[in-house]
CSV table of C-alpha atoms in Angstrom, one decimal:
chain,number,residue,atom,x,y,z
W,1,MET,CA,-25.6,-13.0,-10.4
W,2,VAL,CA,-24.6,-10.7,-7.3
W,3,ARG,CA,-24.8,-7.2,-8.6
W,4,ILE,CA,-22.3,-4.7,-6.7
W,5,GLY,CA,-22.0,-1.2,-7.1
W,6,VAL,CA,-18.9,0.9,-7.0
W,7,THR,CA,-18.5,4.8,-6.1
W,8,VAL,CA,-15.3,6.6,-7.0
W,9,ALA,CA,-14.0,9.5,-4.6
W,10,ILE,CA,-11.1,11.5,-5.3
W,11,ASP,CA,-9.2,14.4,-3.2
W,12,GLN,CA,-8.1,17.6,-4.9
W,13,SER,CA,-4.2,16.1,-4.7
W,14,TRP,CA,-5.0,13.2,-7.3
W,15,GLU,CA,-6.9,15.7,-9.7
W,16,ASP,CA,-3.6,17.5,-9.9
W,17,HIS,CA,-2.3,14.1,-11.6
W,18,TYR,CA,-5.2,12.4,-13.3
W,19,THR,CA,-8.6,13.3,-14.8
W,20,ILE,CA,-11.6,11.6,-13.8
W,21,ARG,CA,-11.9,10.1,-17.0
W,22,GLN,CA,-8.5,8.4,-16.8
W,23,THR,CA,-9.2,7.2,-13.2
W,24,LYS,CA,-12.7,5.8,-14.3
W,25,ARG,CA,-11.2,4.1,-17.4
W,26,GLU,CA,-8.4,2.2,-15.3
W,27,LEU,CA,-11.1,1.3,-12.6
W,28,ARG,CA,-13.4,0.0,-15.2
W,29,GLU,CA,-10.5,-2.3,-16.7
W,30,ALA,CA,-9.6,-3.4,-13.3
W,31,ILE,CA,-13.3,-4.5,-12.7
W,32,ARG,CA,-13.4,-6.1,-16.1
W,33,LEU,CA,-10.3,-8.0,-14.9
W,34,LEU,CA,-12.0,-9.1,-11.7
W,35,ALA,CA,-15.3,-10.3,-13.5
W,36,GLN,CA,-13.3,-12.3,-15.6
W,37,HIS,CA,-12.3,-14.3,-12.8
W,38,PHE,CA,-15.6,-14.0,-10.7
W,39,PRO,CA,-18.4,-14.1,-13.4
W,40,GLN,CA,-21.1,-14.3,-10.8
W,41,ILE,CA,-20.6,-10.6,-10.0
W,42,GLU,CA,-22.1,-7.7,-12.3
W,43,PRO,CA,-20.1,-4.6,-11.3
W,44,VAL,CA,-21.6,-1.1,-11.8
W,45,ILE,CA,-19.7,1.9,-11.6
W,46,HIS,CA,-22.1,4.7,-10.3
W,47,GLN,CA,-22.0,8.4,-11.4
W,48,PRO,CA,-21.1,11.2,-10.5
W,49,VAL,CA,-18.0,11.2,-8.8
W,50,VAL,CA,-17.3,12.0,-5.2
W,51,LEU,CA,-15.1,14.9,-4.5
W,52,TRP,CA,-13.6,14.0,-1.2
W,53,GLU,CA,-12.1,16.5,1.0
W,54,SER,CA,-9.2,14.1,2.2
W,55,PRO,CA,-7.2,15.2,5.6
W,56,LYS,CA,-4.0,16.6,4.8
W,57,LEU,CA,-1.2,14.3,5.8
W,58,PRO,CA,2.6,15.2,6.3
W,59,PHE,CA,5.2,14.0,4.0
W,60,PHE,CA,8.0,11.5,5.2
W,61,GLY,CA,11.2,10.9,3.3
W,62,ASN,CA,14.3,9.5,4.3
W,63,TYR,CA,15.2,8.9,7.9
W,64,PRO,CA,16.3,12.0,9.8
W,65,ASP,CA,19.9,12.9,9.5
W,66,ASP,CA,20.3,14.3,13.0
W,67,ILE,CA,18.9,11.1,14.6
W,68,ALA,CA,20.9,8.7,12.0
W,69,SER,CA,24.2,10.8,13.1
W,70,ALA,CA,23.5,10.5,16.5
W,71,LEU,CA,23.1,6.6,16.4
W,72,ALA,CA,26.3,6.5,14.2
W,73,GLN,CA,28.4,7.8,17.1
W,74,GLU,CA,28.2,4.8,19.0
W,75,ASN,CA,31.4,2.6,18.9
W,76,SER,CA,29.4,-0.7,19.5
W,77,PRO,CA,27.5,-1.8,16.5
W,78,GLU,CA,25.4,-3.8,19.1
W,79,LYS,CA,24.4,-0.8,20.5
W,80,ILE,CA,23.5,1.0,17.5
W,81,VAL,CA,21.1,-2.1,16.6
W,82,GLU,CA,19.6,-1.8,19.8
W,83,ALA,CA,19.2,1.8,19.5
W,84,MET,CA,17.7,1.0,15.8
W,85,GLU,CA,15.3,-1.2,17.7
W,86,LYS,CA,14.2,1.4,19.9
W,87,GLU,CA,13.6,3.9,17.3
W,88,LYS,CA,11.3,1.2,15.8
W,89,THR,CA,9.2,0.9,18.9
W,90,ARG,CA,9.1,4.9,19.0
W,91,LEU,CA,7.7,4.7,15.6
W,92,GLY,CA,5.1,2.4,17.1
W,93,THR,CA,5.4,-0.3,14.3
W,94,ASP,CA,5.4,-4.1,14.0
W,95,VAL,CA,7.2,-3.9,10.8
W,96,PRO,CA,10.3,-5.7,11.3
W,97,LEU,CA,13.8,-4.2,10.5
W,98,TYR,CA,14.2,-6.0,6.8
W,99,ILE,CA,17.8,-7.0,7.4
W,100,LYS,CA,18.5,-9.5,9.8
W,101,HIS,CA,20.8,-8.4,13.0
W,102,ASP,CA,23.8,-10.3,12.2
W,103,VAL,CA,24.0,-8.6,8.8
W,104,ILE,CA,23.4,-5.3,10.2
W,105,LEU,CA,26.3,-5.8,12.9
W,106,HIS,CA,28.6,-7.2,10.0
W,107,ASP,CA,27.8,-4.1,7.6
W,108,LEU,CA,28.1,-1.8,10.7
W,109,GLN,CA,31.9,-3.0,11.5
W,110,ARG,CA,32.7,-2.8,7.8
W,111,ARG,CA,31.9,1.1,8.0
W,112,LYS,CA,34.2,2.6,10.5
W,113,GLN,CA,33.4,6.2,9.8
W,114,PRO,CA,30.4,7.8,11.4
W,115,GLU,CA,29.1,9.6,8.2
W,116,ARG,CA,29.3,6.0,6.4
W,117,ARG,CA,27.4,4.4,9.2
W,118,ALA,CA,25.1,7.4,9.3
W,119,GLY,CA,24.1,6.5,5.7
W,120,TYR,CA,23.5,3.1,6.2
W,121,ILE,CA,21.3,3.4,8.9
W,122,ARG,CA,19.2,6.0,7.0
W,123,GLY,CA,18.8,3.4,4.5
W,124,VAL,CA,17.8,0.8,6.9
W,125,LEU,CA,15.3,2.9,9.0
W,126,GLY,CA,14.4,5.0,5.9
W,127,HIS,CA,12.9,1.7,4.2
W,128,LEU,CA,11.4,0.9,7.6
W,129,LEU,CA,9.7,4.3,7.6
W,130,ALA,CA,8.6,4.0,4.1
W,131,ARG,CA,6.8,0.7,4.9
W,132,THR,CA,5.3,2.1,8.3
W,133,ASP,CA,4.1,5.5,7.5
W,134,THR,CA,2.7,4.4,4.2
W,135,GLN,CA,0.6,2.2,5.6
W,136,PHE,CA,-0.3,4.2,8.8
W,137,PHE,CA,-1.3,7.3,6.8
W,138,LEU,CA,-3.1,5.3,4.1
W,139,GLY,CA,-5.1,3.9,7.2
W,140,LYS,CA,-5.9,7.2,8.6
W,141,LEU,CA,-7.2,8.0,5.0
W,142,LEU,CA,-9.3,4.9,5.1
W,143,VAL,CA,-11.0,5.6,8.2
W,144,ASP,CA,-11.9,8.9,6.7
W,145,LEU,CA,-13.4,7.6,3.9
W,146,GLN,CA,-15.3,5.0,5.9
W,147,ALA,CA,-16.4,7.7,8.3
W,148,LYS,CA,-17.8,10.1,5.7
W,149,TYR,CA,-19.1,7.7,3.1
W,150,PRO,CA,-20.7,4.6,4.9
W,151,ARG,CA,-21.6,2.0,2.4
W,152,GLU,CA,-24.4,-0.9,2.2
W,153,ARG,CA,-23.6,-4.4,1.9
W,154,ARG,CA,-23.2,-4.6,-2.0
W,155,GLU,CA,-21.8,-1.2,-2.4
W,156,PHE,CA,-18.0,-0.3,-2.5
W,157,LEU,CA,-16.1,3.0,-2.6
W,158,PHE,CA,-12.9,3.6,-4.3
W,159,GLY,CA,-10.9,6.6,-2.5
W,160,PHE,CA,-8.3,8.1,-4.5
W,161,THR,CA,-5.5,10.3,-3.2
W,162,GLY,CA,-2.6,12.1,-4.9
W,163,GLN,CA,-0.8,12.9,-1.7
W,164,SER,CA,2.8,11.9,-1.6
W,165,LEU,CA,3.1,10.6,1.7
W,166,THR,CA,6.8,9.2,1.6
W,167,GLN,CA,9.5,9.0,-1.0
W,168,GLU,CA,8.7,5.6,-3.4
W,169,ARG,CA,10.5,2.5,-2.3
W,170,THR,CA,10.3,-1.3,-3.4
W,171,TYR,CA,7.8,-2.3,-0.9
W,172,GLU,CA,5.8,0.9,-0.1
W,173,ALA,CA,2.2,0.3,0.0
W,174,PHE,CA,0.1,2.0,-2.8
W,175,GLY,CA,-3.4,0.7,-1.9
W,176,MET,CA,-5.2,-0.6,1.2
W,177,ALA,CA,-8.5,-2.4,2.3
W,178,ASP,CA,-9.4,-4.1,5.5
W,179,ILE,CA,-10.3,-7.5,4.4
W,180,GLY,CA,-14.0,-8.1,3.9
W,181,SER,CA,-14.8,-4.5,4.0
W,182,ASN,CA,-16.5,-1.9,1.5
W,183,HIS,CA,-13.9,0.7,1.2
W,184,ILE,CA,-10.6,1.0,-0.7
W,185,ILE,CA,-8.1,3.8,-0.9
W,186,CYS,CA,-5.5,4.0,-3.4
W,187,LYS,CA,-2.4,6.4,-3.9
W,188,ILE,CA,-0.6,7.4,-7.3
W,189,PRO,CA,1.4,4.2,-8.1
W,190,PRO,CA,5.0,4.1,-9.5
W,191,VAL,CA,5.5,4.2,-13.3
W,192,ASN,CA,6.7,0.5,-13.3
W,193,VAL,CA,3.8,-0.8,-11.8
W,194,ASN,CA,0.4,-1.6,-13.4
W,195,PRO,CA,-2.3,0.6,-11.7
W,196,ARG,CA,-5.1,-1.9,-12.5
W,197,ILE,CA,-2.9,-4.9,-10.6
W,198,ILE,CA,-3.1,-2.7,-7.6
W,199,LEU,CA,-7.0,-1.9,-8.0
W,200,VAL,CA,-7.7,-5.7,-8.4
W,201,HIS,CA,-5.5,-6.5,-5.3
W,202,GLU,CA,-7.3,-4.2,-3.2
W,203,PHE,CA,-10.7,-5.1,-4.5
W,204,GLY,CA,-9.6,-8.7,-3.8
W,205,HIS,CA,-8.9,-7.5,0.1
W,206,ALA,CA,-12.4,-5.9,0.1
W,207,LEU,CA,-13.9,-9.2,-1.2
W,208,GLY,CA,-12.2,-11.4,1.5
W,209,GLY,CA,-8.9,-11.9,0.0
W,210,LYS,CA,-5.4,-12.3,1.7
W,211,HIS,CA,-1.9,-11.9,0.8
W,212,THR,CA,0.0,-14.8,-1.0
W,213,GLN,CA,3.5,-15.5,-1.9
W,214,ASP,CA,2.4,-16.8,-5.3
W,215,ALA,CA,4.0,-14.5,-7.9
W,216,ASN,CA,0.8,-15.6,-10.0
W,217,SER,CA,-1.6,-14.4,-7.9
W,218,PHE,CA,-3.4,-10.6,-8.0
W,219,MET,CA,-3.0,-11.4,-4.1
W,220,ASN,CA,1.0,-11.1,-4.0
W,221,PRO,CA,1.6,-8.1,-2.0
W,222,ASN,CA,4.7,-7.2,-4.0
W,223,TYR,CA,3.0,-5.6,-6.9
W,224,ARG,CA,6.4,-5.7,-8.9
W,225,ALA,CA,6.9,-9.5,-8.6
W,226,ILE,CA,3.3,-10.6,-10.0
W,227,ALA,CA,3.6,-12.1,-13.4
W,228,GLN,CA,2.6,-10.4,-16.4
W,229,HIS,CA,-0.9,-12.1,-16.6
W,230,PRO,CA,-1.8,-12.7,-13.2
W,231,ILE,CA,-4.6,-15.0,-11.9
W,232,PHE,CA,-6.3,-15.5,-8.5
W,233,ASP,CA,-4.7,-18.5,-6.6
W,234,PRO,CA,-7.2,-21.5,-5.5
W,235,GLU,CA,-7.2,-20.4,-1.9
W,236,ASN,CA,-8.1,-16.9,-2.7
W,237,MET,CA,-10.4,-18.1,-5.3
W,238,LYS,CA,-12.5,-20.0,-2.9
W,239,THR,CA,-12.7,-17.5,-0.2
W,240,ILE,CA,-13.7,-14.5,-2.5
W,241,THR,CA,-16.3,-17.2,-3.9
W,242,ASP,CA,-17.7,-17.5,-0.5
W,243,ARG,CA,-17.7,-13.7,0.2
W,244,ILE,CA,-19.5,-12.8,-3.2
W,245,SER,CA,-22.0,-15.7,-2.2
W,246,SER,CA,-22.5,-14.1,1.0
W,247,LEU,CA,-23.4,-10.6,-0.1
């Protein structure tokens, strides 16, 4: 039996939405789910809760109207796609445009009016922003947790932030953990996603788990696509079991 400790850290913005009791209840249930699949662990939630002074981060919503409007003035759909790729590079992201270029070209050719093109560009690049900025800023919060609250080998820390970093979109990240690390960061989930699935998913990363497209697995990155009663897929079962054995 491997005894692992779990510490909870919440920032002020989280307390505006959830009580400490609610937070610990959800985390306790998530850990119970995890332990059902990995009975060799004995998790213990430590007292008291850490009050975390998280760095204040900016809010990002839709793609800026002025940039989208400027792109839309181009007469050539090919030049618009090229400009969108340059915008992606300026953002410093490797997240691909989620629509293929030939589809974007077709959609732009159908939209003759600049205002309609601008709305379309906002939608495509806004989706990119939601994925990029959430991941980027959750990463900044994760680094802050790691610096302020270092953990021992069998000690894990869950950080919770209530900051609204972007408008919620289908593939927005609601949690983050480096694979095989000891720190996890989570933000407020949407109402149609079970928070326990997010918690188990991110704890799975901390224990070495990786993403899979298996809809039955906790490690599917699209929380909404996960089955109602998820499990861990065989590959992640082995990986996490090996990681637990090494603790």
